[in-house]
Short mmCIF file of C-alpha atoms in Angstrom, two decimals:
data_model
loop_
_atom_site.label_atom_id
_atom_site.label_comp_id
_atom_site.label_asym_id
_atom_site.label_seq_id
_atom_site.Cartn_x
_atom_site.Cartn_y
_atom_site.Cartn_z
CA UNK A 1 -184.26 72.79 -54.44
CA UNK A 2 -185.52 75.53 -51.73
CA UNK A 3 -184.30 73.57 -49.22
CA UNK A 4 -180.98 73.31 -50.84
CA UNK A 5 -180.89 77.35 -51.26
CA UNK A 6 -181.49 78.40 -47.85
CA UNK A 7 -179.35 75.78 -46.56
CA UNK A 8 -176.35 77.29 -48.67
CA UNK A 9 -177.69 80.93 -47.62
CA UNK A 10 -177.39 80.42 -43.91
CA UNK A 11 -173.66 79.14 -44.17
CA UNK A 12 -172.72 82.02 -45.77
CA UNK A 13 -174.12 84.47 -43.30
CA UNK A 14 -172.20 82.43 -40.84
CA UNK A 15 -169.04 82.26 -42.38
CA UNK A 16 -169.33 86.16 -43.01
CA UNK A 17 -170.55 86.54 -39.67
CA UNK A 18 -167.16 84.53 -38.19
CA UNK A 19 -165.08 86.53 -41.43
CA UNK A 20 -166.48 90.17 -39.60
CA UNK A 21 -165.67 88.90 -35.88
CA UNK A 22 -161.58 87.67 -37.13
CA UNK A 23 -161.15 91.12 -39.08
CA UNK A 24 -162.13 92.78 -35.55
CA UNK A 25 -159.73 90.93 -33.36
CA UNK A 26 -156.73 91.16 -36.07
CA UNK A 27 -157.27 94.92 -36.85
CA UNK A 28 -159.18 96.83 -34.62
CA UNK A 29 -155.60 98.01 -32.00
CA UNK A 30 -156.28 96.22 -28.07
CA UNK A 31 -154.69 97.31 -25.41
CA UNK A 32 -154.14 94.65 -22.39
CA UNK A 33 -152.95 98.21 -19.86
CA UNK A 34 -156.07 98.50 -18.36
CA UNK A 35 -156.91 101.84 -16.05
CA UNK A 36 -158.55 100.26 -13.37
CA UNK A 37 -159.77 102.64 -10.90
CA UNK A 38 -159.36 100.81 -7.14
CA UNK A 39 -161.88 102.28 -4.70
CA UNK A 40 -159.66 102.60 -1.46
CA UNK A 41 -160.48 103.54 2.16
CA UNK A 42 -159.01 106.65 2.58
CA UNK A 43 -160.13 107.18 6.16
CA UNK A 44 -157.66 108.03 9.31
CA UNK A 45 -158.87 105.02 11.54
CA UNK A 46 -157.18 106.68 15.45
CA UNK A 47 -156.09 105.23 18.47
CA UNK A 48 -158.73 104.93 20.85
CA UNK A 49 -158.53 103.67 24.87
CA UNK A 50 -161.35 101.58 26.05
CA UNK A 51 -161.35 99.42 29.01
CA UNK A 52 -162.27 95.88 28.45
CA UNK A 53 -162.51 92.42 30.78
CA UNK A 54 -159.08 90.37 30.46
CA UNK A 55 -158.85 86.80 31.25
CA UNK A 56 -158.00 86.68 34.56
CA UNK A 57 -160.98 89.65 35.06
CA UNK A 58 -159.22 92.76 35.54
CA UNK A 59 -160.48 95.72 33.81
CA UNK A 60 -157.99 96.19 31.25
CA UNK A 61 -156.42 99.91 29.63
CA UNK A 62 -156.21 98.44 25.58
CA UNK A 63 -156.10 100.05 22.43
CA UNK A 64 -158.76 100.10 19.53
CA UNK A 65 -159.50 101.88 16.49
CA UNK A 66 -162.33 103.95 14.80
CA UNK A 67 -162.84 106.63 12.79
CA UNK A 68 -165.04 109.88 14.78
CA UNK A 69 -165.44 113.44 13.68
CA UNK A 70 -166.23 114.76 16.95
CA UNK A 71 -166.76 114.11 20.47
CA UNK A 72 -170.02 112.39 20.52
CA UNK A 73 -168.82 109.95 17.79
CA UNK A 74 -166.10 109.34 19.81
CA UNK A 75 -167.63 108.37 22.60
CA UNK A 76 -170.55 106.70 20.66
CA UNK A 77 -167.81 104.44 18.80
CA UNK A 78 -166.37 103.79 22.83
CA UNK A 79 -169.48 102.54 23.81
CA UNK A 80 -170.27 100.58 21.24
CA UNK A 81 -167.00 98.68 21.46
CA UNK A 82 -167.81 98.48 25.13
CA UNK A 83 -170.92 96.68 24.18
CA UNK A 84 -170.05 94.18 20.94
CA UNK A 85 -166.12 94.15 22.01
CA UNK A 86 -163.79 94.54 19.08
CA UNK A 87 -162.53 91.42 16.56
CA UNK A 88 -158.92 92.07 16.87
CA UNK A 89 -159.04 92.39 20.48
CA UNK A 90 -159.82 88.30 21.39
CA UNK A 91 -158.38 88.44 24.10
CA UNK A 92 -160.84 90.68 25.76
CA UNK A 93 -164.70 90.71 26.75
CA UNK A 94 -166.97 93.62 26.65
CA UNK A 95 -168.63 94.30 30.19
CA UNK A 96 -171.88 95.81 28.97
CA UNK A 97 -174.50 93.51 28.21
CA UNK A 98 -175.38 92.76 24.23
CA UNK A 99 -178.57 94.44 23.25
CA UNK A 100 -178.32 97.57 25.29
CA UNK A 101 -178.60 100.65 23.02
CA UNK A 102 -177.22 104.06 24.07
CA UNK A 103 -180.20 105.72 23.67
CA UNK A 104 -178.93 109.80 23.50
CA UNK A 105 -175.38 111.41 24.17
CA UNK A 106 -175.03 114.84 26.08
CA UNK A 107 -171.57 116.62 26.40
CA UNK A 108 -171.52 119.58 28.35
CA UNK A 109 -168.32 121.16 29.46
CA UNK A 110 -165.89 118.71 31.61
CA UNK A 111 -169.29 116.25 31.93
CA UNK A 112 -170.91 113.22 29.65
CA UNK A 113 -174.52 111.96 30.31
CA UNK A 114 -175.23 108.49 28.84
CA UNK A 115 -178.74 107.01 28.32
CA UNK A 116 -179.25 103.98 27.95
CA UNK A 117 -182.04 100.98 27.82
CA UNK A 118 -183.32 98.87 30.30
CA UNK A 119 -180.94 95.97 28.52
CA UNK A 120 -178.25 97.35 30.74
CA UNK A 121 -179.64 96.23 34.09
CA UNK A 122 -179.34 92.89 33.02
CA UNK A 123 -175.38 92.56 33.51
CA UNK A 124 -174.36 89.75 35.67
CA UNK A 125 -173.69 90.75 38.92
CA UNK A 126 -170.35 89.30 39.06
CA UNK A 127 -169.34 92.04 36.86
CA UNK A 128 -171.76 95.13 37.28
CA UNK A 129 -169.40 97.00 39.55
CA UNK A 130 -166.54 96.58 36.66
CA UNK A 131 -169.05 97.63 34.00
CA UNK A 132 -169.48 100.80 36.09
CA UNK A 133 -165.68 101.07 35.67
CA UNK A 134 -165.27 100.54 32.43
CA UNK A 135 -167.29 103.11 31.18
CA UNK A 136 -166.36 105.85 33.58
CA UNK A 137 -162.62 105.10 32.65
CA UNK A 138 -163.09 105.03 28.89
CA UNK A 139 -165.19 108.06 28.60
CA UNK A 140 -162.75 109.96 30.86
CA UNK A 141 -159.82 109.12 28.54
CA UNK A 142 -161.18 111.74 26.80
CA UNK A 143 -159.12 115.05 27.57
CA UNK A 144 -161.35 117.53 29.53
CA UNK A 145 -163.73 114.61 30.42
CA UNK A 146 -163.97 114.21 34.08
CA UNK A 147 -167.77 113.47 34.96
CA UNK A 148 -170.17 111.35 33.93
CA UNK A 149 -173.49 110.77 34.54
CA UNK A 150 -175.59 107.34 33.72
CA UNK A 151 -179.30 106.81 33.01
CA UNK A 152 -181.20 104.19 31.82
CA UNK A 153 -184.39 105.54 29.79
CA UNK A 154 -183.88 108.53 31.64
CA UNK A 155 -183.70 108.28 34.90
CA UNK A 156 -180.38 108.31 36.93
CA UNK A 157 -178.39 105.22 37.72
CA UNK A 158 -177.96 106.10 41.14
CA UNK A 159 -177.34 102.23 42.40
CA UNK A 160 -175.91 98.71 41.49
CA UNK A 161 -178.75 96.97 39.15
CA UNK A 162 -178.22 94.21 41.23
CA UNK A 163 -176.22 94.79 44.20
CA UNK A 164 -177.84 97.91 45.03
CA UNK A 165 -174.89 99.34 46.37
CA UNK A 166 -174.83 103.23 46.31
CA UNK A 167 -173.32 104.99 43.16
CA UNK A 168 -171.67 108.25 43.86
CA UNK A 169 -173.51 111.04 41.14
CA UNK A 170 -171.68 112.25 39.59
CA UNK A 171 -168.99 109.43 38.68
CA UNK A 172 -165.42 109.91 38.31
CA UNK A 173 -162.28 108.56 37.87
CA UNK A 174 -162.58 108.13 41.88
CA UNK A 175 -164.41 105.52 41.80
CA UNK A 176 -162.27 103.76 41.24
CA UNK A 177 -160.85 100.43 38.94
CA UNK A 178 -160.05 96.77 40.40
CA UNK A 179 -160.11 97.86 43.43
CA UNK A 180 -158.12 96.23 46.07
CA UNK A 181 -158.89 96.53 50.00
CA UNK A 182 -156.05 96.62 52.62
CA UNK A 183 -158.03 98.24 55.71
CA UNK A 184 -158.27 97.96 59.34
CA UNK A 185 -161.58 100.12 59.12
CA UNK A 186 -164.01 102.54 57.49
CA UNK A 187 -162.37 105.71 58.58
CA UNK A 188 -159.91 107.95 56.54
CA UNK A 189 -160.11 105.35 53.48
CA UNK A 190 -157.35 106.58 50.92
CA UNK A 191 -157.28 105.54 47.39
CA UNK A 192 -154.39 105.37 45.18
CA UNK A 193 -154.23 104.35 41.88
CA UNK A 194 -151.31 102.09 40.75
CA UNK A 195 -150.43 101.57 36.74
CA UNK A 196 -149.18 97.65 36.32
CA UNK A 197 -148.34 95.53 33.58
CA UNK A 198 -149.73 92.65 31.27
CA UNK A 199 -149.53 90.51 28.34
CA UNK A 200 -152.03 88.28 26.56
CA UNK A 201 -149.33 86.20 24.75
CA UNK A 202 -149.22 88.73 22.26
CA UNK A 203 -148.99 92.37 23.43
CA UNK A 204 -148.54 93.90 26.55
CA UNK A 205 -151.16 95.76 28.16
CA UNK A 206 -152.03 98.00 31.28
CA UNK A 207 -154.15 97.30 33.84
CA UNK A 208 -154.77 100.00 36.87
CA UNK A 209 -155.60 99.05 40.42
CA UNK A 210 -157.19 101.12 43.47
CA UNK A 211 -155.96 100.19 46.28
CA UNK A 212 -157.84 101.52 49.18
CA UNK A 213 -155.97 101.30 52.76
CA UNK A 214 -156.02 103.34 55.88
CA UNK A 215 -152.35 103.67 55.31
CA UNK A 216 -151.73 107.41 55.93
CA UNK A 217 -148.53 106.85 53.55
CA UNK A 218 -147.30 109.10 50.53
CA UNK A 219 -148.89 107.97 47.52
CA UNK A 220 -145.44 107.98 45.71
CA UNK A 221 -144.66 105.64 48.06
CA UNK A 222 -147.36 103.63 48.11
CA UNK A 223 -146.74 103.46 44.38
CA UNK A 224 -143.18 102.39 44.45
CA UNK A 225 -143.93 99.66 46.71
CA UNK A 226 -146.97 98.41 45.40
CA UNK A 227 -145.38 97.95 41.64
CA UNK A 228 -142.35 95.85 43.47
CA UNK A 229 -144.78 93.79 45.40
CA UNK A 230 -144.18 90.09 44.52
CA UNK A 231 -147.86 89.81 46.06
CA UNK A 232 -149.20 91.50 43.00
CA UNK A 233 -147.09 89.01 40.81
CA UNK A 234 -148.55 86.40 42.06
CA UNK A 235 -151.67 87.68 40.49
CA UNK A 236 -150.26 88.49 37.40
CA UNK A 237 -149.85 91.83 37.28
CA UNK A 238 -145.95 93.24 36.52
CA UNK A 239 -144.29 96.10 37.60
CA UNK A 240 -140.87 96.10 36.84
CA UNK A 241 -139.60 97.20 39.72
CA UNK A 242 -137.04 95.31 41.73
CA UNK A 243 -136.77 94.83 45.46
CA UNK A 244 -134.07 96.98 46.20
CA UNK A 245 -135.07 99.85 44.67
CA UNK A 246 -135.41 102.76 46.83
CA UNK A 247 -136.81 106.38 46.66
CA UNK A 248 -134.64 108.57 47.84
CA UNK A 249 -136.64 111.46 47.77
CA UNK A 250 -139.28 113.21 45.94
CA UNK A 251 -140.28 116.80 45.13
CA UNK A 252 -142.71 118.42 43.32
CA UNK A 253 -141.99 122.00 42.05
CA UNK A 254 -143.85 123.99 39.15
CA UNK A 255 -145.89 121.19 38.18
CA UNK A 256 -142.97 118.51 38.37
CA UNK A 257 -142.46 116.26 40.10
CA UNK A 258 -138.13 115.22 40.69
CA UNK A 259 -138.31 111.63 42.13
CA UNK A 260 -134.61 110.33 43.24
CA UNK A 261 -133.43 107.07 43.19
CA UNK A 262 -130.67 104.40 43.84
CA UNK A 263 -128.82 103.37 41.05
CA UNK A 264 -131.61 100.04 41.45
CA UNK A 265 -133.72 102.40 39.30
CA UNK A 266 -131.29 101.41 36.27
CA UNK A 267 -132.38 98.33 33.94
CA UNK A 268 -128.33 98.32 32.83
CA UNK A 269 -126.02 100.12 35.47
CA UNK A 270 -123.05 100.32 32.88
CA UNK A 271 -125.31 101.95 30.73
CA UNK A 272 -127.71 104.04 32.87
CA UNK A 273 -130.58 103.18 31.33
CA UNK A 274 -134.40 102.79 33.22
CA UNK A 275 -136.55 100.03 31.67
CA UNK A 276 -139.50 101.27 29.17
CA UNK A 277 -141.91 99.57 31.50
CA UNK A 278 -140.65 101.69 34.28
CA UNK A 279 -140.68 104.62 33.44
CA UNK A 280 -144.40 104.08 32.16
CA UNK A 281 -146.13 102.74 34.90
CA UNK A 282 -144.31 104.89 37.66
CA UNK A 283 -145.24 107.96 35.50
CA UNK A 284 -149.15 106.89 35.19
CA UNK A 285 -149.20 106.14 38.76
CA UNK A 286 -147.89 109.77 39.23
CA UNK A 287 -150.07 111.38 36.96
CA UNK A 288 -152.99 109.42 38.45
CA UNK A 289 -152.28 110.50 41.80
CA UNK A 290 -151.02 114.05 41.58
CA UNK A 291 -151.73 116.79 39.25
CA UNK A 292 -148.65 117.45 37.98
CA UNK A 293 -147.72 117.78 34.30
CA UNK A 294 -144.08 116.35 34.27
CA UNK A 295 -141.91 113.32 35.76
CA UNK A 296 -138.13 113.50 36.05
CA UNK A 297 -135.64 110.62 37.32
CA UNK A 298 -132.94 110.88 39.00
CA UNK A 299 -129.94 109.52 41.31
CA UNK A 300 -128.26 111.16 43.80
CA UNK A 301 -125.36 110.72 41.28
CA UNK A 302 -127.04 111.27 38.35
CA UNK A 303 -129.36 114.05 37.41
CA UNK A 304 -132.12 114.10 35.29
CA UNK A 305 -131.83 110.77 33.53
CA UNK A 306 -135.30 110.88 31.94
CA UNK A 307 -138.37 112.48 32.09
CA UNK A 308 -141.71 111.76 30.80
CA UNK A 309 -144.45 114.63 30.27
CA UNK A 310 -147.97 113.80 30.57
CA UNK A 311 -150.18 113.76 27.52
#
C-alpha cells in the first residue's frame, strides 16, 4: 500500500512539473528578434609597399596591408612581412631568412637602424645581395626615410654574410635593385633606375631595375629606351613603350620636368590618350632619377596632355 502511494505521488509531481513548464511556453510573451551584438574589426588595415622575391627572382614593388600607429610599427609590420611573407601575396617569397628577430628599431631624422639576430646571416647566398635590397627599398618607401643602417646583435653589417662583398654604410636607395651590368669598365659607373612592368596571372606589379653602364647618356634617355627594349621582354619585364616612340625633348623647370613626344606616345591617336602603364613607369623612372616633383607630356602638337605629380 506504501508502495502504491508514492508511486501515485511521484506522477503527480511530474505531471505538475510538465503542467508548470506548458503554462510557461503558452503565456509567458517570446520574442524570436534577438539583439545580437556582432563584435566587428573596426580597424583601418593601410596600404603598405614591401619588396618581395617574384618567380622569376626579381625583387618585386607589391602591395600589403597592416594596421601601425606610428613609424616604428610601420616598419616593424615591413619587416616582419619581409621575414614570414604575407598569405595573400602567393605569388611572392620573403628574402629574409625565417627565425631572424628584429631585435630593436631606431628612427632618427631621415635614418632607420635595424638590429637584428645572428639568424640573418644564414640567407642563402644566391639571394643575400637581394635581401640587402629588399629591406633598404621597403624601409625607404617610407617618406623622409633615406638611410638605413643594419646590425646584427649590434654590430654593423658592413659586408655580404657570405659573399663578403663590401656594403656601403650607410645604405640607400643607391644601392641599388636587380641590378643589371652593361660596362666596358670600372670607371665613371652610372646608375639609373628604370620602373617596368609585371603580372603574376592575377595583378600587375612593378619591378625596378639598376642598370649600371659607362654610358655617359641622359638618364631620361636611358629610361625611354630601356622600357622599349624588346631585350628586357624577353625577360619578362614590360614597358609599354613602342619602338617608334621618340623624345623629342625634355626640360626641367621649377621642379618639372616637360618631356615631348611623337604622337607614338599615344595608346589611341584618334583619341589622344597615353596608356596607364605609361605614364606610370616613365614617371617612376623620372622621379627615381631626378628630384623633381612633377611630370608633364607632351607633343610638339599637343601640349600638356597629362601630368602626373609625385607622391
Amino acid at each position: 500500500m506504501e508502495k502504491i502511494k508514492k508511486y501515485f505521488i511521484n506522477k503527480i509531481v511530474v505531471w505538475t512539473f510538465i503542467f508548470i513548464l506548458i503554462c510557461l511556453f503558452y503565456f509567458i510573451p517570446t520574442n524570436n528578434n534577438f539583439d545580437i551584438e556582432i563584435a566587428n574589426d573596426t580597424k583601418e588595415y593601410t596600404s603598405n609597399v614591401v619588396y618581395l622575391l617574384d618567380n622569376d627572382n626579381y625583387v618585386s614593388k607589391v602591395v600589403t596591408y597592416f594596421d601601425s600607429e606610428n613609424i616604428i610599427d610601420e616598419i616593424k609590420s615591413k619587416i616582419n612581412v619581409l621575414i614570414n611573407g604575407d598569405s595573400s601575396l602567393k605569388s611572392f617569397y620573403s628574402l629574409i631568412p625565417k627565425g631572424t628577430i628584429l631585435k630593436n628599431v631606431k628612427v632618427d631624422k631621415d635614418t632607420v637602424y635595424l638590429d637584428f639576430n645572428k639568424e640573418l646571416l644564414n640567407v642563402n647566398e644566391y639571394i643575400e645581395e637581394s635581401m640587402i635590397e629588399a629591406i633598404v627599398w621597403t624601409v625607404t618607401e617610407i617618406n623622409g626615410i633615406n638611410n638605413v643602417y643594419i646590425s646584427v646583435d649590434s654590430e654593423t653589417l658592413k659586408e655580404l654574410p657570405n659573399s663578403h662583398q663590401e656594403l656601403p654604410v650607410p645604405l640607400t636607395r643607391n644601392y641599388g635593385i636587380n641590378k643589371k651590368y652593361d660596362i666596358k669598365n670600372f670607371n665613371d659607373l652610372d646608375k639609373t633606375i628604370i620602373y617596368f612592368s609585371k603580372s603574376d596571372g592575377e595583378n600587375n606589379y612593378y619591378v625596378p631595375v639598376t642598370k649600371i653602364s659607362n654610358m655617359n647618356s641622359e638618364k631620361i634617355d636611358i629610361i625611354i629606351e630601356e622600357l622599349k627594349s624588346s631585350i628586357n621582354a624577353q625577360d619578362n619585364l614590360n614597358g609599354f613603350i613602342p619602338n617608334n616612340l621618340e623624345l623629342v625633348s625634355s626640360e626641367i623647370d621649377n621642379n618639372k620636368m616637360n618631356l615631348v613626344f611623337n604622337n607614338y606616345i599615344f595608346n589611341d591617336s584618334s583619341k589622344k590618350v597615353i596608356l596607364e602603364e605609361v605614364k606610370y613607369l616613365l614617371s617612376e623612372s623620372v622621379f627615381a632619377n631626378y628630384d623633381i616633383d612633377e611630370v608633364i607630356f607632351s607633343t610638339e602638337s599637343d601640349k600638356n596632355i597629362t601630368r602626373v605629380v609625385k607622391k
